[in-house]
Coordinates of C-alpha atoms in Angstrom, one line a residue:
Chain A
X1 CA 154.9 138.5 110.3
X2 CA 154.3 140.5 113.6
X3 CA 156.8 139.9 116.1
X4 CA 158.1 140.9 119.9
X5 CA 161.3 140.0 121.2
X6 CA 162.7 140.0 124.4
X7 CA 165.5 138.9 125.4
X8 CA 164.4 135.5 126.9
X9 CA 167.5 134.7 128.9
X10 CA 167.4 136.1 132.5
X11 CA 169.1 139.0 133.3
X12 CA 171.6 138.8 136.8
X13 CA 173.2 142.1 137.8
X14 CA 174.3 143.4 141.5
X15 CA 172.2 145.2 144.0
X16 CA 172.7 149.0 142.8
X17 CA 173.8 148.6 139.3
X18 CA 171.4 150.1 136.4
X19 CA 169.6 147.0 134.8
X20 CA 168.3 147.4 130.8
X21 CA 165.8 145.3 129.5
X22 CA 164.8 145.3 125.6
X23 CA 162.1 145.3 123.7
X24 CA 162.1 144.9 119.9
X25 CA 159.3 144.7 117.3
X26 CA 158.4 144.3 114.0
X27 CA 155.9 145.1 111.6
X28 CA 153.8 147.0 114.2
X29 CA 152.9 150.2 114.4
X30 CA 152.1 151.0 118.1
X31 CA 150.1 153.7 119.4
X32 CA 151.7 153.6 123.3
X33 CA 154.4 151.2 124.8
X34 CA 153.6 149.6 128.2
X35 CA 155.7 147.9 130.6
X36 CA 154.3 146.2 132.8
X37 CA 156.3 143.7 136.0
X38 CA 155.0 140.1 136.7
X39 CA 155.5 138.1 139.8
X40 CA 155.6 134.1 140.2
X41 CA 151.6 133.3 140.7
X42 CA 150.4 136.9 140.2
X43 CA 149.3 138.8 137.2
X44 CA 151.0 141.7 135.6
X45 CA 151.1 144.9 137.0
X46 CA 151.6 148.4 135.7
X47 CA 154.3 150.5 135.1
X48 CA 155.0 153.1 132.7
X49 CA 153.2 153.8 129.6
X50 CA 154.9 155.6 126.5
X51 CA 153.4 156.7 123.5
X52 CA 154.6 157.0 120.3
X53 CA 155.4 160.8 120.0
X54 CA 157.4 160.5 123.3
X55 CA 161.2 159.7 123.6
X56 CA 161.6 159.2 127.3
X57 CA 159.3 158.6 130.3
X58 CA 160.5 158.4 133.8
X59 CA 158.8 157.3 137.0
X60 CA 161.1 156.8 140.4
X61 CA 164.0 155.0 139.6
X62 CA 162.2 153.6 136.0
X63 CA 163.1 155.4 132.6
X64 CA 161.7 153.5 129.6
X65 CA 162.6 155.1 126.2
X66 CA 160.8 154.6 122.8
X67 CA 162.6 154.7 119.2
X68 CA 160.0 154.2 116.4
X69 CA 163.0 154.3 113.7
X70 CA 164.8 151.3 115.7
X71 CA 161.4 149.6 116.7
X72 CA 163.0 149.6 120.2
X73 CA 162.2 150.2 124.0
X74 CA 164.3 150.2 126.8
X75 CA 163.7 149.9 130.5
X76 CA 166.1 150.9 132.9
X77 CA 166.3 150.4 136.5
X78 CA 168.3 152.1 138.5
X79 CA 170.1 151.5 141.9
X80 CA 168.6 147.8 141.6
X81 CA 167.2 145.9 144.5
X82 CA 166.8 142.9 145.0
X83 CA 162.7 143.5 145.4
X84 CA 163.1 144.3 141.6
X85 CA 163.7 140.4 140.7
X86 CA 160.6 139.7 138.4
X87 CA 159.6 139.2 135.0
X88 CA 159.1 142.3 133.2
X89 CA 157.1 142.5 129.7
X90 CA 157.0 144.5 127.0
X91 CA 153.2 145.6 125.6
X92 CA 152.1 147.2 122.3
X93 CA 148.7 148.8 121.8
X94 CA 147.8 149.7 118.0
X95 CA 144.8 151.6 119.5
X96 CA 142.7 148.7 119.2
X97 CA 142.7 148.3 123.1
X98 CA 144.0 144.8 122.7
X99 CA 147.2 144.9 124.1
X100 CA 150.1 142.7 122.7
X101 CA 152.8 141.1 124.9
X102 CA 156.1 139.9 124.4
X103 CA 157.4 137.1 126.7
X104 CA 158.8 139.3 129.0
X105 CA 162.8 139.3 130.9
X106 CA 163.0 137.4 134.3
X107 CA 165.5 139.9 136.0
X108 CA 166.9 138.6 139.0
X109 CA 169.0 141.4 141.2
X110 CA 171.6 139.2 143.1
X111 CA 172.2 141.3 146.7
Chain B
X1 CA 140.3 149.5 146.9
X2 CA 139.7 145.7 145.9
X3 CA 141.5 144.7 143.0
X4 CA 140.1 142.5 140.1
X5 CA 139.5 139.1 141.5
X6 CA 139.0 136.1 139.8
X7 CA 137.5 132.5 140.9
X8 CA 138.8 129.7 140.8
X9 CA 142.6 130.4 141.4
X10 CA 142.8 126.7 140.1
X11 CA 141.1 124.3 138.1
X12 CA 141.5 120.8 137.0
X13 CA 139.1 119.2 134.7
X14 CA 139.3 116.2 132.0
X15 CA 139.0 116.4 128.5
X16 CA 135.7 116.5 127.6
X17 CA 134.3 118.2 130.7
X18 CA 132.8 122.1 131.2
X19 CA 135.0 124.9 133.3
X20 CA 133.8 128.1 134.0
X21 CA 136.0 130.9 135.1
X22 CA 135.0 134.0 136.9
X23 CA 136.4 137.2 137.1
X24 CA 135.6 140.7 138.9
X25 CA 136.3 143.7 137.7
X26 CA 137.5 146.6 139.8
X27 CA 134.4 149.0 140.7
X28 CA 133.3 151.4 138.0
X29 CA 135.6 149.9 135.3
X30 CA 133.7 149.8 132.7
X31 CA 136.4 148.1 130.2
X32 CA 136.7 144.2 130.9
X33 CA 139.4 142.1 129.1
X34 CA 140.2 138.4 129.3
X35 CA 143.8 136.8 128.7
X36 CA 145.7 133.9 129.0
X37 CA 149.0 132.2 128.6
X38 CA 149.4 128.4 127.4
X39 CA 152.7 126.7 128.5
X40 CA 155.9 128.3 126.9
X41 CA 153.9 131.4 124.9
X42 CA 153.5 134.8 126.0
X43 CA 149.7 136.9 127.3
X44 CA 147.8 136.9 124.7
X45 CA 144.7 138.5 123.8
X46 CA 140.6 137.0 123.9
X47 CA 138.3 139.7 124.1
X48 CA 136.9 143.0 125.2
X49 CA 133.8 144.0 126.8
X50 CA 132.6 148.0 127.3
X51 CA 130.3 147.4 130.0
X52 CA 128.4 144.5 129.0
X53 CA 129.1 144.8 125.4
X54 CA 131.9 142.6 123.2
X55 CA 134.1 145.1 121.8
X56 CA 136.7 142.6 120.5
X57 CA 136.6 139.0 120.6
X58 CA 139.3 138.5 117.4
X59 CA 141.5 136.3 120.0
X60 CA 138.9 133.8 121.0
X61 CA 140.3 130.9 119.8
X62 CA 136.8 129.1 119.0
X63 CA 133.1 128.7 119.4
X64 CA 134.2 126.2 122.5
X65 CA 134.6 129.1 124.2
X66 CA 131.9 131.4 125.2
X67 CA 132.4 134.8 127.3
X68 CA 129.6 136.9 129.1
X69 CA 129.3 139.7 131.1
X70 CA 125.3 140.2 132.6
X71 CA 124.7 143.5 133.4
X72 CA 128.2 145.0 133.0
X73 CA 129.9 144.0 136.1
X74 CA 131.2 140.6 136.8
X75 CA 131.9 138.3 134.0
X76 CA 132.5 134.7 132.9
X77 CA 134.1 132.4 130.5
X78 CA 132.8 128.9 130.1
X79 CA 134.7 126.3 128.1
X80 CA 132.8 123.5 126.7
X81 CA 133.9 121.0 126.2
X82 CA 137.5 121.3 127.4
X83 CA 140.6 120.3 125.3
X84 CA 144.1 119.5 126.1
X85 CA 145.6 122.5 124.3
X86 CA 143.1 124.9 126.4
X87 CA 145.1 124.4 129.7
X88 CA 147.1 127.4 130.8
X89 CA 146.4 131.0 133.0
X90 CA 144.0 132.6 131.8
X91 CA 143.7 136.6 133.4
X92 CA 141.3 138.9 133.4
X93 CA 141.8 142.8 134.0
X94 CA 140.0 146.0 133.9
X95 CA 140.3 149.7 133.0
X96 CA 138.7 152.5 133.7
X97 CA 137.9 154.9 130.5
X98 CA 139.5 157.8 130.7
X99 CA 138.8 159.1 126.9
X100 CA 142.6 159.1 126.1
X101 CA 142.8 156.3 124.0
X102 CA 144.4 154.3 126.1
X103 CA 144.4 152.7 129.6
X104 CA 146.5 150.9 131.8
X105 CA 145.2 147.6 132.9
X106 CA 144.8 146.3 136.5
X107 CA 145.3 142.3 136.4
X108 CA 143.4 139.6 138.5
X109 CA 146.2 137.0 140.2
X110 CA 144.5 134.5 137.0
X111 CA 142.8 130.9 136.8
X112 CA 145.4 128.2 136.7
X113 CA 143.7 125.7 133.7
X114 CA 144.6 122.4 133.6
X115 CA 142.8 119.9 131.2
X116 CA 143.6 116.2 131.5

């Protein structure tokens, strides 16, 4: 069956350090990667969209990375703040427009 | 620029009884999506309108839920009646078409559903 997995236990790190979040899948075949950051009460927001022919996408201090062989993106952060502390998911589009989500990783940046 | 928006922020209703959500679209986005997330589960997908068209409804769950979207702009989703297993956030969000394919999506703050 189809399947997204993040991890679902929050991620703590220290103000300035590099935080990774992961996103695997299975049996899909995803056009474009999205990432997308979701605050308590609000609804998601944009980030950075991948597609499948790219390796590496960067934006500010975001780098998300794409391995179709591993079924795999990353999402780095780096020099954390504590104004990162959100949930962040993990999107696939097929093409079809709809867009799947995976639970998504509450990061919490302690100061 | 106003964002999407989407009326009411809250809603609770007993079993039985009609809600019907609104949502607005960001000006000139002619893609319109609806969303939602019961208790414990991730976003997932309802349907699709191009302008005032359904593209996609695969994720309604069933014919107790009915979406529209009159004239391409604003749009509604009525549930009737209301079960239990329907309460959640359901989110609406728009695109613009670009011709790429793809789009990223702008997301109202959602419609907190509560069915007693």
């Amino acid at each position: 069956s189809q399947k997204i997995e993040q991890n679902s236990e929050a991620l703590n790190i220290q103000e300035g350090k590099t935080a990774t979040l992961t996103c695997n899948y299975t049996n899909y075949s995803p056009a474009y990667l999205q990432w997308y950051r979701q605050d308590p009460g609000r609804g998601p927001v944009f980030l950075l969209l991948i597609r499948e022919n790219e390796k590496e996408k960067r934006k500010e201090r975001l780098k998300v990375t794409f391995d179709t062989t591993l079924k795999q993106s990353l999402f780095h952060i780096t020099a954390s703040q504590p104004a990162d502390s959100a949930t962040y998911l993990c999107a696939l589009d097929t093409g079809r427009r709809a867009l799947t989500f995976g639970s998504g990783t509450r990061l919490q940046v302690q100061p | 620029e106003a964002g999407v928006t989407q009326f009411p922020s809250h809603s609770v209703i007993e079993k039985g009884q009609t809600v019907t959500l609104r949502c607005d679209p960001i000006s000139g986005h002619d893609n319109l999506y609806w969303y939602r997330r019961v208790m414990g589960k991730e976003i997932k997908f309802l349907l699709h309108f191009v302008k005032e068209s359904k593209q996609d409804e695969s994720g309604m769950p069933n014919n107790r839920f009915l979406a529209e979207r009159t004239g391409g702009t604003y749009s509604t989703l009525k549930v009737q009646p209301a079960e239990l297993e329907d309460s959640g956030v359901y989110f609406c969000a728009s695109s613009q078409d670009l011709g790429q394919g793809h789009e990223k999506l702008f997301f109202g703050s959602g419609t907190q559903l509560s069915v007693l």
